[in-house]
Coordinates of C-alpha atoms and ligand atoms in Angstrom, one line a residue:
M1 CA -0.2 0.0 -0.2
S2 CA 1.1 3.1 -0.5
I3 CA -0.5 7.0 0.1
K4 CA -1.7 9.5 -2.4
I5 CA -2.9 13.2 -1.9
I6 CA -5.7 14.1 -4.2
P7 CA -7.9 16.9 -3.9
R8 CA -11.0 16.9 -1.8
E9 CA -13.7 17.1 -4.9
Q10 CA -11.7 14.2 -6.8
L11 CA -12.6 12.1 -3.9
E12 CA -16.2 13.3 -3.7
Q13 CA -16.5 12.9 -7.5
Q14 CA -14.6 9.0 -7.6
N15 CA -16.6 8.1 -5.0
T16 CA -13.6 6.6 -3.3
V17 CA -13.7 4.7 -0.5
I18 CA -11.5 6.4 2.6
R19 CA -9.9 3.4 5.0
Q20 CA -11.3 3.8 8.6
I21 CA -8.0 4.3 10.0
P22 CA -6.4 8.1 9.3
L23 CA -3.1 7.4 6.7
L24 CA -1.9 10.7 7.1
F25 CA -1.4 13.5 9.5
Y26 CA 0.0 17.0 8.3
P27 CA 2.3 18.7 10.6
S28 CA 1.2 21.0 13.3
P29 CA 4.3 23.5 13.1
K30 CA 3.3 26.0 15.6
T31 CA 3.3 23.4 18.7
L32 CA 5.8 20.9 17.1
Y33 CA 8.8 22.9 16.8
I34 CA 8.2 24.1 20.7
H35 CA 7.8 20.9 21.9
R36 CA 11.0 19.1 20.3
A37 CA 12.9 22.0 21.6
E38 CA 11.6 21.2 25.1
R39 CA 12.2 17.7 25.0
L40 CA 15.9 18.2 23.7
K41 CA 16.2 20.3 26.7
T42 CA 15.1 17.7 28.7
L43 CA 17.3 15.1 27.4
A44 CA 20.3 16.9 27.6
R45 CA 20.2 17.3 31.3
N46 CA 20.9 13.4 31.5
N47 CA 23.2 11.7 28.1
S48 CA 26.5 11.9 27.0
L49 CA 25.3 13.9 24.3
S50 CA 24.2 16.8 26.0
D51 CA 26.2 19.3 24.3
Y52 CA 24.6 18.0 21.0
L53 CA 21.4 17.8 22.6
N54 CA 21.3 21.8 23.4
F55 CA 23.2 22.8 20.3
C56 CA 20.0 21.3 18.2
A57 CA 17.8 22.6 20.8
K58 CA 18.9 26.1 19.5
I59 CA 18.5 25.9 16.3
V60 CA 15.1 24.5 16.8
E61 CA 14.0 27.0 19.0
Q62 CA 14.7 29.1 16.3
Q63 CA 12.8 26.7 13.6
A64 CA 9.8 28.1 16.2
I65 CA 10.3 31.6 15.6
L66 CA 10.5 31.1 11.7
I67 CA 7.3 29.6 11.3
K68 CA 5.2 32.6 12.0
K69 CA 4.2 33.6 8.2
P70 CA 1.8 31.6 5.8
I71 CA 3.9 31.3 2.9
D72 CA 2.1 32.2 -0.8
I73 CA 1.9 29.0 -2.5
S74 CA -0.5 26.0 -3.6
P75 CA 1.4 22.9 -5.2
S76 CA -0.9 21.2 -7.7
L77 CA -2.2 18.3 -6.3
N78 CA -3.1 16.5 -9.8
N79 CA -0.5 14.5 -11.1
D80 CA 1.4 11.7 -10.6
F81 CA 4.2 12.7 -7.7
P82 CA 3.9 14.4 -4.1
P83 CA 2.6 17.3 -4.3
L84 CA 5.9 18.9 -2.2
S85 CA 8.5 16.7 -4.2
L86 CA 11.0 18.9 -6.7
E87 CA 9.5 17.2 -9.5
N88 CA 6.1 18.8 -9.0
L89 CA 7.2 21.9 -7.0
P90 CA 10.5 23.6 -8.6
L91 CA 12.6 24.9 -5.0
N92 CA 12.6 28.6 -4.7
D93 CA 14.8 30.7 -2.8
I94 CA 12.4 31.5 0.3
W95 CA 14.1 29.4 2.5
Q96 CA 17.5 31.1 1.9
D97 CA 16.0 33.7 4.4
Y98 CA 15.1 31.3 7.2
L99 CA 18.8 30.1 6.8
L100 CA 20.0 33.7 7.3
T101 CA 18.0 34.4 10.0
L102 CA 18.9 31.0 11.9
L103 CA 22.6 31.7 11.1
N104 CA 22.2 35.2 12.5
S105 CA 20.7 33.9 15.7
F106 CA 24.0 32.5 16.8
S107 CA 26.0 34.3 18.8
N108 CA 28.6 33.6 21.6
T109 CA 28.8 30.1 20.1
T110 CA 32.0 27.7 20.2
Y111 CA 34.7 27.9 17.2
Q112 CA 33.6 24.8 15.3
I113 CA 29.9 26.1 15.1
Q114 CA 30.9 29.9 14.1
S115 CA 33.4 28.4 11.5
V116 CA 30.5 26.3 9.6
I117 CA 28.4 29.6 9.7
E118 CA 30.7 31.6 8.3
Q119 CA 31.6 29.5 5.9
L120 CA 28.1 29.0 4.6
K121 CA 27.8 32.6 4.4
Q122 CA 30.3 32.9 2.0
N123 CA 28.3 30.6 -0.3
D124 CA 26.0 33.0 -3.2
S125 CA 22.1 32.2 -3.7
N126 CA 23.2 30.0 -6.6
Q127 CA 25.4 27.8 -4.4
L128 CA 23.1 27.6 -1.9
Q129 CA 20.1 26.3 -4.2
E130 CA 22.4 24.1 -5.6
K131 CA 23.7 22.4 -2.3
A132 CA 20.3 22.5 -1.2
R133 CA 18.9 20.4 -4.5
N134 CA 21.7 17.9 -3.7
L135 CA 20.5 17.1 -0.1
L136 CA 16.5 17.2 -1.3
N137 CA 17.9 14.7 -4.0
G138 CA 19.4 12.3 -1.2
K139 CA 23.1 13.2 -2.4
F140 CA 24.5 14.1 1.4
N141 CA 27.8 13.7 0.2
L142 CA 27.9 16.3 -1.9
V143 CA 27.3 18.7 0.9
D144 CA 29.5 18.9 3.7
G145 CA 27.7 17.5 7.1
N146 CA 27.9 20.4 9.5
E147 CA 26.6 22.6 6.4
S148 CA 23.9 20.5 5.8
I149 CA 22.6 20.6 9.3
F150 CA 21.4 24.4 8.7
I151 CA 20.6 24.1 5.6
W152 CA 18.1 21.2 6.1
S153 CA 16.8 23.0 9.0
A154 CA 15.4 26.2 6.8
L155 CA 14.6 23.6 4.4
S156 CA 12.3 21.7 6.9
V157 CA 10.9 25.0 8.3
Y158 CA 9.8 26.1 4.6
Y159 CA 8.6 22.3 3.4
C160 CA 6.7 22.0 7.1
Q161 CA 4.9 25.2 6.7
L162 CA 4.0 24.3 3.4
A163 CA 3.0 20.8 4.5
S164 CA 0.7 21.9 6.7
Q165 CA -1.3 24.4 4.5
I166 CA -2.1 21.5 1.6
K167 CA -5.8 20.8 1.7
G168 CA -5.4 17.4 -0.4
K169 CA -6.7 14.4 1.1
A170 CA -5.1 11.1 1.7
V171 CA -5.9 7.7 -0.4
A172 CA -4.3 4.3 -0.6
E173 CA -3.0 2.9 -3.5
N174 CA -2.0 -0.6 -3.9
T175 CA 1.1 -0.5 -4.4
N176 CA 4.0 -1.4 -2.2
E177 CA 6.3 1.7 -2.2
S178 CA 5.2 3.3 1.0
W179 CA 8.8 4.1 2.6
L180 CA 8.9 7.7 1.4
C181 CA 7.2 10.5 1.9
P182 CA 3.6 10.9 0.2
V183 CA 3.8 14.6 0.7
C184 CA 7.3 15.3 0.0
N185 CA 9.3 12.7 -1.3
S186 CA 11.7 12.4 1.0
M187 CA 12.9 9.7 3.4
P188 CA 11.6 8.9 7.1
A189 CA 13.6 9.9 10.1
A190 CA 12.3 7.1 12.2
S191 CA 8.4 5.8 13.0
I192 CA 6.5 5.9 15.7
I193 CA 3.4 4.4 17.8
Q194 CA 1.6 7.8 18.9
L195 CA -0.1 8.4 22.0
G196 CA -3.0 6.1 22.9
A197 CA -4.8 7.1 19.8
N198 CA -5.3 5.0 17.2
N199 CA -5.2 1.2 18.5
G200 CA -1.2 1.4 18.8
L201 CA -0.8 2.5 14.6
R202 CA 2.2 2.8 13.6
Y203 CA 3.5 6.0 11.4
L204 CA 6.5 7.0 9.9
H205 CA 7.6 10.8 10.3
C206 CA 9.2 12.9 7.4
S207 CA 12.9 14.0 7.7
L208 CA 11.9 16.9 6.2
C209 CA 8.5 18.2 6.1
E210 CA 7.3 16.6 9.2
S211 CA 3.9 14.6 7.9
E212 CA 3.6 11.2 9.3
W213 CA 1.7 8.6 7.4
Y214 CA 0.6 5.3 8.0
V215 CA 3.0 2.1 7.5
P216 CA 1.6 -1.6 9.0
R217 CA 3.9 -2.9 12.1
V218 CA 5.9 -5.8 12.0
K219 CA 7.1 -4.7 8.0
C220 CA 10.6 -3.5 6.5
T221 CA 9.8 -0.1 5.8
C222 CA 11.9 0.0 3.0
C223 CA 11.6 -3.0 1.3
D224 CA 8.3 -3.8 2.7
N225 CA 9.6 -7.6 3.6
M226 CA 7.4 -9.2 6.6
Q227 CA 9.7 -11.8 7.5
D228 CA 12.5 -12.5 10.1
I229 CA 12.3 -8.7 11.4
Q230 CA 14.1 -8.4 14.5
Y231 CA 14.2 -5.8 17.2
F232 CA 17.3 -4.5 19.5
S233 CA 16.8 -2.1 22.1
L234 CA 19.0 -0.6 24.9
D235 CA 17.5 -2.2 27.8
K236 CA 14.6 -4.3 28.7
E237 CA 12.0 -6.3 26.2
L238 CA 9.4 -3.7 26.3
A239 CA 11.5 -0.9 25.8
A240 CA 9.8 2.7 24.2
I241 CA 12.6 2.7 21.7
K242 CA 13.9 -0.2 19.3
T243 CA 15.5 -0.5 16.2
E244 CA 13.3 -2.7 13.4
C245 CA 16.0 -4.9 11.6
C246 CA 15.0 -6.4 8.2
D247 CA 17.0 -9.8 7.2
A248 CA 16.0 -9.5 3.6
C249 CA 17.4 -5.9 3.1
H250 CA 20.1 -5.5 5.9
S251 CA 18.5 -1.7 6.8
Y252 CA 16.5 -0.4 10.0
L253 CA 14.9 1.8 11.5
K254 CA 13.8 3.2 15.0
I255 CA 10.5 2.2 16.3
L256 CA 9.7 4.6 19.2
D257 CA 6.3 4.0 20.9
Q258 CA 4.9 6.8 23.1
D259 CA 2.3 4.5 24.6
K260 CA 5.4 3.1 26.6
D261 CA 7.1 6.8 26.8
P262 CA 4.3 9.6 26.7
H263 CA 7.2 12.2 26.3
I264 CA 9.3 10.8 23.4
E265 CA 9.4 13.4 20.7
I266 CA 10.4 11.4 17.7
I267 CA 13.6 13.6 16.3
A268 CA 15.0 14.6 19.9
D269 CA 14.9 11.1 21.2
D270 CA 16.3 9.5 17.9
I271 CA 19.1 12.1 18.1
A272 CA 19.4 11.2 22.5
S273 CA 19.4 7.0 21.2
L274 CA 22.6 7.2 19.2
I275 CA 24.3 4.4 20.5
L276 CA 21.4 2.5 19.6
D277 CA 22.5 2.8 16.1
I278 CA 26.0 2.2 16.8
K279 CA 25.0 -1.1 18.6
T280 CA 22.3 -2.0 15.8
E281 CA 25.5 -1.1 12.8
E282 CA 27.6 -3.3 14.8
E283 CA 25.0 -6.4 14.3
G284 CA 25.4 -5.6 10.6
F285 CA 22.3 -3.4 9.8
A286 CA 22.5 0.0 8.2
K287 CA 20.0 3.0 9.0
S288 CA 16.9 3.2 6.1
G289 CA 16.1 6.5 7.5
L290 CA 17.4 10.2 8.1
N291 CA 17.9 12.3 11.5
P292 CA 17.8 16.3 10.2
F293 CA 20.9 16.9 12.7
V294 CA 23.2 14.0 12.3
F295 CA 24.3 14.6 8.8
A296 CA 27.8 14.5 9.8
Q297 CA 29.3 10.8 9.6
Ligands
LIG301 ZN1 7.5 14.9 3.9
LIG302 ZN1 14.1 -4.3 4.4

């Protein structure tokens, strides 16, 4: 099953059968970044990655400020591409204003961060567009990992805002390619079982536009294999954060369970549990997702 977004009117005309379960959640940028920044700061209090989590919190606090104005763009919902994919909506340079504001918000920071900021400011608009397009096309090795964090954070605010403005309705289609975001065509960051709602259904969370889309449980989110899926966690069997590993394609992605820990925030907790990634990779699995704050390898 994959998910496609179509205009509401079309849904009525076609008499499409709507599934009972929600297939897609668009992001709520006004609360998402505030919640994420708080969670990052909480996790930083008791974590070996404390400095890094606080650095991420600082970026996310700026993202919360940047999200203020609606963007006057309505992507088409009438073709074969996800509405915010580059194929359907070419990248304009609005996101560069976000980047500049984000870079200027850092003062009294470490020498290393300051030098990345200075390095980025030396790029002209065309160079920045090219770096952004490389990242959006998954060519992560063509952009410096430290620069990528800032560029992606600015792009993410832009796409998250646009995703929250889409009026289209999600419908299920009979194909198996469910692992890329149906809104913007980017990789998931991880999957989440949302608190209390929806009977323990699992959703993939987009690393770029922050939408969440439905994918059945106990199924590889990369190759759709449903056999020999195994789980690793750092502590007990019932841990709230696990890696879901596929023996067929040797990939893994984290699954975070808010029913077991209601405070979980998918991106923040994914960074704070980096040690679980290292352990899973030692077992021979490669991550099939992207955390927007972990580009540098
Ligand atoms: Zn997306
Ligand atoms: Zn697989």
